[in-house]
Amino acid sequence: QVQLVESGGGSLQAGGSLRLSCSVSGLTVRNFCMGWFRQAPGKEREGVATSSRTGTTSYSDSVKGRFTISRDNAANTLYLEMNSLKPEASGMYYCATRASVWCPLEESEFGYWGQGTQVTVSS
């Protein structure tokens, strides 16, 4: 039984900050590529940030310098710290896992997904 549960979303004004959490059960986060993906209404889901089990991270150009992905392997939890939020950051944020060394922002090979947590940024 693999389960990913996102939390920490909410509504806030531009310039604010949020930290999203992804609590994982049924697999060991330490052994997986982990990612955050975002889907806004009318748009395709896109990769926001990923974290490999070797410590490598990748970010969408739109969030570089403002978002930070991290993991607490002992707690089996993934985080996304989001600072200086813009309205364009609004959407449903999903946590997902990929069983590979390569940990890109492309979603097709991510196998397990959470239910998502909503982030709404107002101007």
C-alpha positions as a printed Julia matrix, in Angstrom:
123×3 Matrix{Float64}:
  0.0    0.0     0.0
  1.66   3.17   -1.24
  0.13   6.45   -0.23
  1.27  10.04   -0.73
 -0.59  12.78    1.12
  0.1   16.43    0.34
 -0.67  19.21    2.79
  0.14  22.85    3.4
 -1.69  24.49    0.53
 -3.9   27.53    0.92
 -4.83  30.96   -0.32
 -2.54  33.95    0.06
 -1.5   37.19   -1.56
  1.36  37.64   -3.97
  4.7   37.87   -2.22
  3.77  35.45    0.52
  5.23  32.05    1.35
  4.01  28.51    1.89
  5.6   25.19    2.69
  4.01  22.12    1.21
  4.52  18.67    2.7
  4.19  15.21    1.21
  3.88  12.42    3.74
  4.66   9.02    2.23
  3.8    5.52    3.38
  4.39   2.17    1.71
  7.75   3.07    0.2
 10.97   4.58    1.46
 11.45   8.12    0.2
 15.22   7.82    0.56
 15.28   5.29   -2.28
 13.23   7.28   -4.79
 13.31  10.26   -7.03
 10.64  12.61   -5.68
  8.89  15.45   -7.44
  6.39  18.25   -7.16
  4.1   18.95  -10.1
  1.56  21.7   -10.64
 -1.59  21.87  -12.72
 -3.45  25.12  -13.26
 -6.95  25.29  -14.77
 -6.81  24.91  -18.53
 -3.12  24.01  -18.54
 -1.14  20.8   -18.67
  0.5   19.53  -15.54
  4.12  20.63  -15.32
  7.13  19.78  -13.25
  7.99  22.29  -10.54
 10.87  20.66   -8.69
 12.45  17.24   -8.25
 14.88  15.72   -5.78
 16.94  12.62   -6.5
 18.13  10.17   -3.89
 21.69  11.35   -4.52
 20.83  14.93   -3.6
 20.48  16.4    -7.08
 17.63  18.88   -7.5
 15.93  20.31  -10.56
 13.63  23.32  -10.83
 11.36  24.86  -13.38
 12.83  28.11  -14.67
  9.78  29.94  -13.37
 10.53  29.06   -9.73
 14.32  29.03   -9.57
 15.6   31.11   -6.7
 12.22  31.2    -4.98
 11.27  27.54   -4.39
 13.28  24.91   -2.55
 12.63  21.18   -2.59
 13.91  19.13    0.3
 13.36  15.81    1.99
 13.47  14.42    5.49
 14.4   10.81    4.88
 13.98   9.86    8.53
 10.41  11.18    8.47
  9.76   9.8     4.97
  8.52  13.23    3.95
  9.1   15.56    1.01
  8.78  19.35    1.24
  8.45  22.29   -1.09
  9.23  25.72    0.32
  7.67  28.42   -1.82
  8.7   32.03   -1.35
  7.85  35.29   -3.14
  4.77  33.68   -4.59
  3.24  35.02   -7.78
 -0.29  34.5    -9.12
  1.2   32.28  -11.83
  2.11  29.81   -9.09
 -1.56  29.03   -8.46
 -2.73  25.5    -9.09
 -3.04  22.03   -7.68
  0.3   20.74   -6.44
  0.98  17.03   -6.58
  3.71  14.95   -5.02
  4.98  11.95   -6.97
  7.68   9.25   -6.98
  9.92   7.79   -9.67
 11.97   4.6    -9.35
 15.05   5.72  -11.24
 18.38   7.41  -10.67
 17.51  10.05  -13.25
 15.07  12.5   -11.69
 13.83  14.97  -14.31
 10.92  17.4   -14.31
  9.09  15.32  -16.94
  6.2   13.43  -15.36
  5.64  10.37  -17.55
  7.72   7.92  -15.52
  6.51   9.0   -12.09
  4.47   6.08  -10.82
  2.8    7.05   -7.56
  0.88  10.27   -7.04
 -0.83  12.03   -4.18
 -4.26  13.63   -4.29
 -2.9   17.16   -4.49
 -3.09  20.3    -2.41
 -4.47  23.58   -3.74
 -2.44  26.78   -3.83
 -4.13  30.04   -4.78
 -2.1   33.24   -5.05
 -3.99  36.51   -5.42
 -2.56  39.7    -6.89
